Amino acid sequence: MGCVASRAKPGLDEKRALLAQYASEVSTRTKPVDTTQRLAQLRHVMRTCGVDAYVIGSEDAHGSEYTAPCDQRLAFITGFTGSTATAVVCLDGAHFFTDGRYHVQASEQLDDNWTLHKVGEPGVQPWTAWITELPSGTHVGMDAALLPHTLAVRLRAALQAQRKALACPERNLVDEVWGAGRPGPALSYIYEHAIEYAGLDAATKIRDLRQWLAHHHEDAAYVLSALDEVAWLLNLRGASIPCNPVFPAYVVVTADDVALFVDERLLTRPVRVYLAAMGVSLHAYEGIMTWLRDTPLSTILVDERASHALVRAAGESRVVVQTAASPVALAKACKNEVEQDGLRRAYRRDGAAWAKWAAWLEEAMQRGATITERQAADELARVRAADPLYAGMQAYDAISAAGPNAALPHYETPATHSRVLDREAPYLNDSGPQYHDGTIDTTRTVHFGRPSAEQKRAYTRVLQGHIALACARFPAGTTGAQLDMLARQPLFRDGYKYMHGTGHGVGSFLAVHEGPHGLSSSSGGASVPVPLQEGMALSNEPGFYEEGHFGIRIESIVLVRRATTHREFQGPWLELETLTRVPISTRLVDERLLSPAEAQWLRAYNRQCRDELLPLVRGDRRAEKWLRQQ
């Protein structure tokens, strides 16, 4: 294979030399960006605006997790490249807040100008509480377009109670510093998401939303600002945002109109014809603010991700925030039969791609080839890209992590000089492409040598948590927050734990992290935990991470479906169907810890993967052999 650097089996001295070279390269690669000049310029702009502390988050104007390069202000001002964190720049210091997923990465990427606040550790406050303790009279600045209105209301009240103020300058202060170096917007054409994958036409979705609107509010408009909701409602997709097949836009639905606010450079003639046939009116992207100010409608409905700027334009007195899950978010989360079948097909095909790749990797490692984390990730991406329904993008940046790097839950695999895979520690791969019929998110942890007793014990406890959740059966009305402990209990028995949620919602060729549901205490980020419903797709991903040593995660996607029970007492009852078709490695399992039922589940699952995937890899003898060995 082209990504195998050496076919000769390296000796011990060569291995040591490679590891020493890796350590030296890591030291150079992780050297923080010098932010001294940027912070000095930002503080100058802050003084001209009368701002004493300026808050910079990682989201865009739509509350997106993944943002276009032109919206990556946090990375520009701090040098931190993780997906979520918050910086607070004061006139006399710079503070950085992030949770346990990014403590290690932040400590490596931030320079000496920054004070790192490891949120989640004892005594460490989140930034929202920390800023209330700034001196009396402090003016805390934020960009209203990037600030969720619900958060703005809470911050404003908390600051005023402490004789401080929330200030929203008309321009983004980081953009003032970034200047001409700031990238321009990504211009990728929007296209129709075919009905054979969507399962429900956009006109029906719009009709259903209008019926909900008429039932709940008179003389009202519903504003969609979340990009995945805009794309889902109109059955459109794009490529303007990394990893998500969406595009920057707003949609406003009223009894008489569906207005799309979008950069018209993104629209092809076929898409214009498609939208016109549904009666969708087109407006400039920036025109949303004017429309909200000028509309005579008495009620404007927005969801929890709507920005403070949107609400201010509409007028706070007539805005109603959907604090419970919005009707669009819930409808999108509950996949229809076509979307469910699409996910099943996508995960079977992706399982076949994984088997081909895993067989290659296993053979190469046994042969003693030198393979890096990046080479392994790129090879898997190459195999997946051969799928006829591959949509041209990954669902997220692949985590290809060997040894201690796997102990970082959101490790960023470097493009060059990544760690060499070895036979001493587990190797973790968390990756997935976007297919037109499904969004993929799969994690497996394997070992190419002889695992230690501790590695096997930790892996087995993670596996037991994974199995416990996969086998869950529960009454309708149960939330993911209530199921979360099922996956954690086997780890707790041995004093293991993990600091992330057990599972998140997954879209249908949309966002890999989809609300409002989830398998965690926050239940998908919703302020009110959302009951699980038939058709919701979620991840099942318990893990264990020991910094500096190794990390383990086993992740499969599950689908909520109706369950048949002995009595159906006070039903209906629900259960989880595992969609992922990638065998779970048994080399790391301590079979003495498994119950007979757990051992049977593991054998049955791997047998199911083998039986369903063998026809899809027929002719690839290496993949066939690998599957039969699992």
XYZ file of C-alpha atoms in Angstrom:
630
model
C 0.000 0.000 0.000
C 1.155 3.531 -0.755
C 0.879 4.645 2.844
C 3.270 2.007 4.146
C 6.586 3.739 4.657
C 8.661 0.597 5.123
C 8.131 -3.080 4.396
C 11.104 -4.259 6.379
C 10.460 -5.119 9.993
C 12.152 -2.423 12.090
C 14.495 -3.477 14.827
C 14.370 -2.219 18.404
C 16.922 0.525 17.760
C 15.005 1.749 14.723
C 11.767 1.815 16.718
C 13.455 3.831 19.441
C 14.828 6.234 16.853
C 11.364 6.684 15.330
C 9.824 7.416 18.716
C 12.591 9.898 19.545
C 12.067 11.601 16.197
C 8.322 11.733 16.889
C 8.884 13.313 20.303
C 11.139 15.961 18.772
C 8.650 16.714 16.000
C 5.765 16.929 18.470
C 7.709 19.479 20.485
C 8.096 21.630 17.367
C 4.584 21.022 16.080
C 2.808 21.984 19.278
C 4.693 25.228 19.800
C 1.978 27.767 20.609
C 1.129 30.707 18.366
C 2.532 33.981 19.711
C -0.609 36.023 20.430
C 1.120 39.022 22.017
C 0.589 41.401 19.111
C -2.974 40.261 18.429
C -3.977 40.768 22.044
C -2.352 44.197 22.126
C -4.311 45.242 19.040
C -7.535 43.827 20.448
C -7.086 45.717 23.706
C -6.554 48.917 21.753
C -9.846 48.401 19.944
C -11.556 47.510 23.238
C -10.465 50.810 24.781
C -11.860 52.777 21.847
C -15.225 51.021 22.362
C -15.300 51.384 26.138
C -15.097 47.606 26.673
C -13.173 46.243 29.687
C -13.548 42.522 28.908
C -14.329 40.956 25.527
C -15.755 37.445 25.140
C -14.897 35.306 22.114
C -16.602 31.973 21.527
C -16.237 29.292 18.864
C -19.687 29.540 17.233
C -20.912 31.449 14.190
C -24.092 33.509 13.833
C -26.138 30.304 13.626
C -24.757 28.626 16.735
C -22.939 26.056 14.587
C -20.450 23.612 16.061
C -18.350 23.550 12.884
C -17.691 26.938 11.332
C -16.299 28.311 8.096
C -12.706 29.614 8.223
C -13.966 33.218 8.180
C -15.829 32.557 11.459
C -12.984 30.887 13.359
C -12.219 33.936 15.490
C -11.337 31.965 18.605
C -8.597 30.092 16.758
C -7.228 33.354 15.351
C -7.001 35.197 18.659
C -5.803 32.241 20.805
C -4.107 29.675 18.554
C -6.429 26.980 19.960
C -7.918 24.761 17.248
C -10.448 22.685 19.207
C -14.138 22.859 18.359
C -15.490 24.484 21.522
C -14.141 26.874 24.144
C -14.491 30.500 25.268
C -11.905 33.233 25.677
C -12.290 36.346 27.820
C -9.772 39.071 27.039
C -9.421 41.749 29.722
C -7.316 44.887 29.604
C -4.887 43.295 32.066
C -5.055 39.594 31.210
C -6.403 36.896 28.890
C -8.428 33.929 30.134
C -9.360 30.695 28.377
C -12.154 28.360 29.467
C -12.716 24.817 28.218
C -13.982 21.494 29.522
C -12.235 18.188 30.148
C -12.184 17.192 26.480
C -9.672 19.949 25.730
C -7.653 20.503 28.918
C -4.527 18.882 27.497
C -4.846 20.361 24.013
C -5.374 23.857 25.386
C -2.359 23.582 27.674
C -0.244 22.691 24.625
C -1.626 25.281 22.200
C -1.969 28.396 24.383
C 1.036 30.662 24.833
C 2.076 32.393 28.055
C -0.344 35.275 27.499
C -3.245 33.051 28.521
C -4.536 31.745 31.841
C -6.163 28.347 31.298
C -9.322 27.614 33.300
C -9.906 23.847 33.308
C -13.666 23.818 33.721
C -14.844 20.677 35.481
C -11.944 20.547 37.910
C -12.665 21.398 41.561
C -13.065 25.104 42.181
C -12.924 26.121 38.505
C -15.881 28.234 37.429
C -17.300 28.406 33.897
C -16.732 31.741 32.198
C -20.356 32.788 32.671
C -19.883 32.722 36.454
C -16.301 34.007 36.390
C -17.144 37.289 34.627
C -19.692 38.198 37.300
C -16.782 38.485 39.744
C -14.970 41.118 37.688
C -14.722 44.563 39.332
C -17.837 46.694 39.712
C -18.431 48.928 36.713
C -16.884 46.470 34.216
C -18.350 46.566 30.700
C -18.329 43.043 29.223
C -18.421 43.119 25.430
C -19.781 40.499 23.052
C -20.841 40.359 19.410
C -24.658 40.220 19.506
C -24.685 38.227 16.258
C -22.641 35.460 17.912
C -24.379 35.539 21.301
C -27.453 33.316 21.832
C -30.306 35.491 23.041
C -31.147 33.129 25.898
C -27.591 33.471 27.178
C -27.648 37.245 26.680
C -30.707 37.551 28.915
C -29.055 35.551 31.712
C -25.731 37.378 31.428
C -27.353 40.794 31.356
C -29.311 40.086 34.532
C -26.315 38.554 36.335
C -24.025 41.448 35.422
C -26.550 44.118 36.312
C -27.057 42.504 39.714
C -23.327 42.999 40.319
C -23.300 46.577 38.960
C -21.664 45.600 35.683
C -22.964 45.863 32.129
C -23.246 43.775 28.962
C -22.131 45.775 25.926
C -22.626 44.724 22.290
C -20.518 46.884 19.942
C -21.849 47.245 16.396
C -18.776 45.542 14.934
C -16.881 42.407 15.890
C -13.693 43.523 17.629
C -11.686 40.429 16.632
C -12.522 41.119 12.981
C -11.051 44.596 13.456
C -7.759 42.983 14.455
C -7.934 40.221 11.846
C -8.416 42.784 9.084
C -7.479 41.850 5.527
C -6.087 38.512 6.664
C -9.548 37.206 7.481
C -10.668 34.591 4.906
C -13.636 35.315 2.698
C -16.862 33.279 2.827
C -16.880 29.812 1.285
C -18.894 29.787 -1.946
C -20.153 26.262 -2.636
C -23.321 25.683 -4.622
C -26.487 24.523 -2.884
C -28.177 21.422 -4.302
C -31.406 19.492 -3.775
C -31.368 16.545 -1.374
C -33.134 13.845 -3.395
C -36.464 12.519 -2.148
C -35.088 8.972 -2.351
C -32.891 9.901 0.616
C -35.046 12.551 2.322
C -38.195 10.411 2.368
C -40.474 13.446 2.753
C -40.831 16.379 0.374
C -40.130 19.918 1.523
C -43.646 21.116 0.732
C -45.046 18.634 3.262
C -42.522 19.704 5.893
C -43.476 23.345 5.366
C -47.183 22.478 5.547
C -46.654 20.643 8.844
C -44.763 23.610 10.315
C -47.502 25.988 9.213
C -50.124 23.780 10.852
C -48.142 23.809 14.090
C -47.781 27.574 13.831
C -51.518 28.092 13.255
C -52.351 25.851 16.200
C -50.003 27.554 18.667
C -49.750 31.194 17.548
C -51.817 33.606 15.489
C -50.279 36.333 13.322
C -46.804 34.857 13.792
C -43.590 34.057 11.963
C -41.243 31.164 12.697
C -37.540 31.971 12.213
C -35.108 29.147 11.535
C -31.497 30.112 12.223
C -29.896 26.682 12.853
C -28.296 25.623 9.569
C -29.210 21.952 9.812
C -32.868 22.910 10.360
C -32.825 25.213 7.319
C -31.299 22.458 5.162
C -33.694 19.805 6.488
C -36.854 21.878 6.017
C -36.108 22.742 2.385
C -34.454 19.424 1.439
C -31.332 21.292 0.376
C -27.683 20.591 1.060
C -24.425 22.467 0.534
C -20.718 22.464 1.326
C -20.006 25.914 2.749
C -19.351 24.649 6.271
C -16.638 22.063 7.073
C -17.959 18.553 7.753
C -21.638 19.576 7.567
C -23.545 19.552 4.245
C -25.233 22.869 4.972
C -24.990 26.531 3.952
C -25.354 29.942 5.671
C -29.011 30.974 5.521
C -32.121 31.882 7.479
C -35.686 30.813 6.756
C -38.819 32.599 7.920
C -42.122 30.743 7.658
C -45.446 32.599 7.923
C -48.988 31.718 6.941
C -48.418 33.344 3.543
C -44.734 33.053 2.754
C -41.547 31.056 3.094
C -38.636 33.481 2.886
C -35.065 32.232 2.338
C -32.260 34.657 3.240
C -29.118 33.450 1.491
C -26.162 34.596 -0.565
C -27.620 34.198 -4.036
C -24.194 33.313 -5.420
C -24.804 29.882 -3.869
C -27.949 29.242 -5.941
C -27.901 27.400 -9.260
C -30.712 27.751 -11.769
C -32.183 24.298 -10.943
C -32.319 25.221 -7.244
C -33.993 28.540 -8.058
C -36.621 26.702 -10.099
C -37.092 24.162 -7.303
C -37.618 26.897 -4.701
C -39.932 28.928 -6.933
C -42.146 25.882 -7.460
C -42.684 25.745 -3.671
C -43.370 29.458 -3.443
C -40.149 30.235 -1.568
C -39.164 33.900 -1.883
C -35.458 34.780 -2.079
C -33.763 37.560 -0.125
C -30.199 38.671 0.514
C -28.576 36.962 3.500
C -28.086 40.261 5.340
C -31.730 41.201 4.725
C -32.973 39.098 7.652
C -32.432 41.951 10.121
C -34.405 44.455 8.032
C -37.211 41.953 7.488
C -37.506 41.325 11.228
C -37.549 45.047 12.012
C -40.164 45.853 9.360
C -42.604 42.942 9.576
C -45.987 43.908 11.058
C -46.522 40.433 12.527
C -47.208 40.492 16.253
C -45.215 37.386 17.224
C -41.778 36.175 16.125
C -40.838 32.649 17.189
C -37.185 31.627 17.446
C -35.335 28.642 18.881
C -32.755 28.571 21.666
C -29.860 29.043 19.254
C -31.197 32.323 17.827
C -28.760 35.176 18.273
C -29.271 38.245 20.409
C -28.904 40.332 17.237
C -31.870 38.574 15.622
C -34.055 39.116 18.663
C -33.032 42.759 19.004
C -33.908 43.347 15.352
C -37.342 41.798 15.826
C -37.924 43.564 19.142
C -37.655 41.566 22.358
C -41.250 42.343 23.348
C -42.724 40.307 20.494
C -40.217 37.457 20.392
C -41.122 34.032 21.811
C -38.182 31.679 22.384
C -38.930 27.986 22.033
C -37.216 26.854 25.233
C -38.558 23.349 24.729
C -37.440 21.453 21.636
C -38.604 23.243 18.508
C -41.078 21.460 16.216
C -38.513 21.475 13.412
C -35.750 20.027 15.600
C -38.029 17.237 16.820
C -39.342 16.403 13.348
C -35.788 16.287 12.017
C -34.600 14.117 14.900
C -37.328 11.491 14.379
C -36.137 9.916 11.151
C -38.822 8.703 8.750
C -38.773 5.155 7.371
C -36.778 6.137 4.281
C -34.149 7.900 6.396
C -33.956 4.961 8.793
C -33.432 2.507 5.929
C -30.853 4.862 4.461
C -28.923 4.889 7.724
C -29.006 1.087 7.869
C -27.657 0.800 4.323
C -25.022 3.467 4.926
C -23.713 1.757 8.053
C -23.552 -1.619 6.304
C -21.579 -0.180 3.399
C -19.344 1.731 5.762
C -18.780 -1.467 7.754
C -17.514 -3.105 4.575
C -15.152 -0.185 3.964
C -13.912 -0.426 7.557
C -13.321 -4.185 7.167
C -11.196 -3.635 4.057
C -9.169 -0.985 5.837
C -8.837 -2.871 9.131
C -7.670 -5.991 7.295
C -5.000 -3.968 5.500
C -3.893 -2.296 8.734
C -3.759 -5.543 10.710
C -1.678 -7.247 8.010
C 0.672 -4.281 7.730
C 1.250 -4.147 11.483
C 1.896 -7.876 11.654
C 4.418 -7.455 8.860
C 6.209 -4.786 10.888
C 5.413 -1.859 8.601
C 5.860 1.671 9.914
C 2.477 3.408 9.806
C 1.567 6.725 11.353
C -1.748 7.896 12.743
C -2.256 10.173 9.744
C -1.446 7.449 7.225
C -3.972 5.131 8.877
C -6.653 7.832 8.857
C -5.999 8.814 5.255
C -6.184 5.220 4.071
C -9.580 4.717 5.716
C -10.817 7.973 4.175
C -9.590 6.803 0.760
C -11.452 3.489 1.006
C -14.654 5.236 2.111
C -14.440 7.801 -0.686
C -14.843 4.987 -3.218
C -18.475 4.553 -2.108
C -20.847 5.732 -4.893
C -22.887 7.687 -2.324
C -19.893 9.415 -0.720
C -20.822 13.112 -0.499
C -17.316 14.530 -0.724
C -16.680 15.314 2.945
C -15.995 13.742 6.301
C -18.644 14.117 9.008
C -15.927 15.415 11.366
C -12.161 15.497 11.599
C -10.964 11.945 12.079
C -9.420 11.036 15.418
C -6.648 8.565 14.665
C -4.847 8.179 17.971
C -2.105 5.837 19.113
C -0.781 5.358 22.621
C -1.165 8.375 24.926
C -2.784 10.415 22.153
C -5.876 8.228 22.507
C -6.231 9.569 26.042
C -7.328 12.886 24.498
C -11.044 12.422 23.697
C -10.901 15.096 20.969
C -7.338 14.550 19.793
C -6.482 16.366 16.556
C -4.434 14.057 14.343
C -1.729 16.243 12.792
C -1.371 16.354 9.026
C 2.377 15.670 9.271
C 4.725 14.027 11.778
C 1.970 12.108 13.560
C 2.747 9.327 15.989
C 3.801 5.905 14.735
C 1.438 3.043 15.616
C 3.032 0.441 17.875
C 2.287 -2.924 19.504
C 2.436 -1.677 23.094
C -0.683 0.461 23.491
C -4.196 0.519 22.044
C -4.965 2.355 18.806
C -8.226 4.319 18.605
C -9.937 5.392 15.401
C -13.009 7.660 15.597
C -14.106 8.731 12.139
C -16.915 8.809 9.640
C -17.810 10.192 6.212
C -20.930 11.881 4.952
C -22.925 9.673 2.604
C -26.020 10.969 0.801
C -28.085 8.436 2.731
C -26.477 8.778 6.149
C -23.998 10.461 8.459
C -21.392 8.063 9.881
C -19.785 8.173 13.332
C -17.864 5.080 14.414
C -15.143 4.437 16.995
C -13.233 1.241 17.588
C -10.183 0.600 19.751
C -7.776 -2.201 18.839
C -4.408 -3.561 19.898
C -1.717 -4.957 17.591
C 0.304 -6.722 20.255
C -0.230 -8.196 23.706
C -2.400 -5.888 25.868
C -1.519 -5.341 29.496
C -3.875 -6.520 32.216
C -4.875 -2.914 32.958
C -5.604 -2.152 29.313
C -7.797 -5.239 29.064
C -9.664 -4.479 32.273
C -10.414 -0.888 31.244
C -11.453 -1.976 27.751
C -13.752 -4.655 29.135
C -15.479 -2.226 31.488
C -16.048 0.171 28.581
C -17.415 -2.719 26.531
C -19.768 -3.704 29.343
C -21.101 -0.145 29.480
C -21.581 -0.201 25.721
C -23.478 -3.492 25.914
C -25.632 -2.350 28.843
C -26.853 0.631 26.865
C -27.279 -1.324 23.631
C -29.570 -3.749 25.473
C -31.632 -1.067 27.191
C -35.426 -1.321 27.108
C -37.427 1.555 28.547
C -40.907 3.100 28.628
C -41.860 5.945 26.314
C -41.152 9.261 28.007
C -37.668 8.223 29.145
C -34.924 10.751 28.439
C -31.343 10.084 27.451
C -30.272 11.655 30.728
C -32.039 8.815 32.554
C -30.234 6.139 30.505
C -26.766 7.690 30.751
C -25.864 5.877 33.963
C -26.373 2.453 32.363
C -23.148 2.897 30.416
C -21.201 4.358 33.329
C -22.053 1.830 36.026
C -19.703 -0.975 34.853
C -16.811 1.510 34.850
C -17.757 2.948 38.229
C -17.460 -0.510 39.774
C -13.711 -0.385 39.176
C -13.223 3.330 39.777
C -13.067 4.281 36.087
C -14.967 7.218 34.603
C -15.137 9.476 31.557
C -15.835 13.206 31.356
C -17.981 13.389 28.205
C -21.578 12.510 27.447
C -22.399 8.912 26.622
C -24.117 9.776 23.372
C -25.335 12.496 21.038
C -27.958 12.668 18.338
C -26.882 11.967 14.749
C -28.403 13.501 11.624
C -29.482 11.958 8.338
C -26.840 13.383 5.990
C -26.670 16.393 8.269
C -24.881 17.256 11.518
C -22.972 14.483 13.245
C -23.938 16.112 16.560
C -27.681 16.669 16.434
C -30.046 17.895 19.133
C -32.318 18.134 20.950
C -31.876 14.555 22.200
C -28.853 12.823 23.605
C -27.559 10.236 26.060
C -26.120 12.556 28.656
C -27.073 14.713 31.595
C -27.701 17.625 29.212
C -29.844 15.497 26.882
C -28.480 16.856 23.635
C -27.938 20.383 24.853
C -31.637 21.092 25.396
C -32.504 23.161 28.471
C -35.246 20.644 29.218
C -34.319 16.931 28.772
C -36.051 15.528 25.693
C -37.772 12.120 25.827
C -36.432 9.616 23.327
C -38.812 8.852 20.472
C -39.004 6.281 17.699
C -36.700 7.126 14.821
C -34.127 9.086 16.834
C -30.522 8.121 16.088
C -27.856 8.445 18.784
C -24.314 7.400 19.537
C -23.440 4.868 22.231
C -19.869 5.741 23.205
C -18.583 5.145 26.727
C -14.838 5.436 27.163
C -11.854 5.640 29.481
C -8.867 7.974 29.198
C -5.719 7.919 31.301
C -3.619 10.936 30.419
C -0.137 10.047 29.282
C -0.935 6.343 28.910
C -3.834 5.188 26.749
C -7.451 5.811 25.831
C -10.382 3.567 24.975
C -13.712 4.278 23.321
C -16.248 2.000 21.677
C -18.880 3.881 19.686
C -21.808 2.583 17.672
C -24.885 4.399 16.407
C -28.234 3.195 17.720
C -31.781 3.843 16.529
C -34.738 4.161 18.894
C -37.491 1.723 17.914
C -40.657 0.217 19.346
C -40.075 -2.802 21.622
C -42.284 -5.817 22.174
C -42.463 -6.805 25.840
C -44.040 -9.588 27.893
C -46.988 -7.541 29.180
C -46.814 -4.124 27.496
C -47.846 -2.752 30.900
C -48.420 0.994 30.671
C -46.692 1.014 27.280
C -45.519 1.724 24.719
C -41.970 0.515 25.328
C -38.831 1.365 23.374
C -35.407 -0.161 22.721
C -32.224 0.585 20.777
C -31.270 -1.010 17.466
C -27.520 -0.942 16.827
C -26.899 0.293 13.268
C -23.095 0.183 13.164
C -21.664 -2.883 11.460
C -18.038 -2.914 12.536
C -16.847 -5.881 14.626
C -15.748 -5.090 18.174
C -12.200 -6.269 18.843
C -11.943 -9.203 21.246
C -8.156 -9.069 21.726
C -8.557 -6.482 24.475
C -11.385 -8.307 26.272
C -10.837 -9.875 29.690
C -13.388 -12.653 29.291
C -13.304 -13.418 33.023
C -15.092 -10.121 33.654
C -17.907 -10.719 31.179
C -21.193 -12.234 32.256
C -22.571 -15.077 30.095
C -25.158 -12.674 28.644
C -22.499 -10.077 27.776
C -20.277 -12.701 26.154
C -23.236 -13.953 24.142
C -24.104 -10.409 23.020
C -20.546 -9.809 21.818
C -20.417 -13.079 19.870
C -23.821 -12.430 18.315
C -22.936 -8.866 17.327
C -19.654 -9.809 15.673
C -21.359 -12.734 13.925
C -24.038 -10.376 12.598
C -21.358 -8.021 11.286
C -19.542 -10.894 9.612
C -22.674 -12.325 7.969
C -23.888 -8.963 6.651
C -20.506 -7.691 5.471
C -19.025 -10.770 3.808
C -21.223 -10.386 0.696
C -20.124 -6.741 0.419
C -16.377 -7.524 0.474
C -16.547 -10.626 -1.732
C -13.382 -10.848 -3.807
C -11.248 -9.050 -1.246
C -9.622 -12.112 0.320
C -7.845 -10.114 2.977
C -11.086 -8.491 4.177
C -12.942 -11.801 4.026
C -10.283 -13.459 6.170
C -10.314 -10.574 8.660
C -14.082 -10.740 9.067
C -14.038 -14.504 9.664
C -11.451 -14.016 12.399
C -13.533 -11.517 14.382
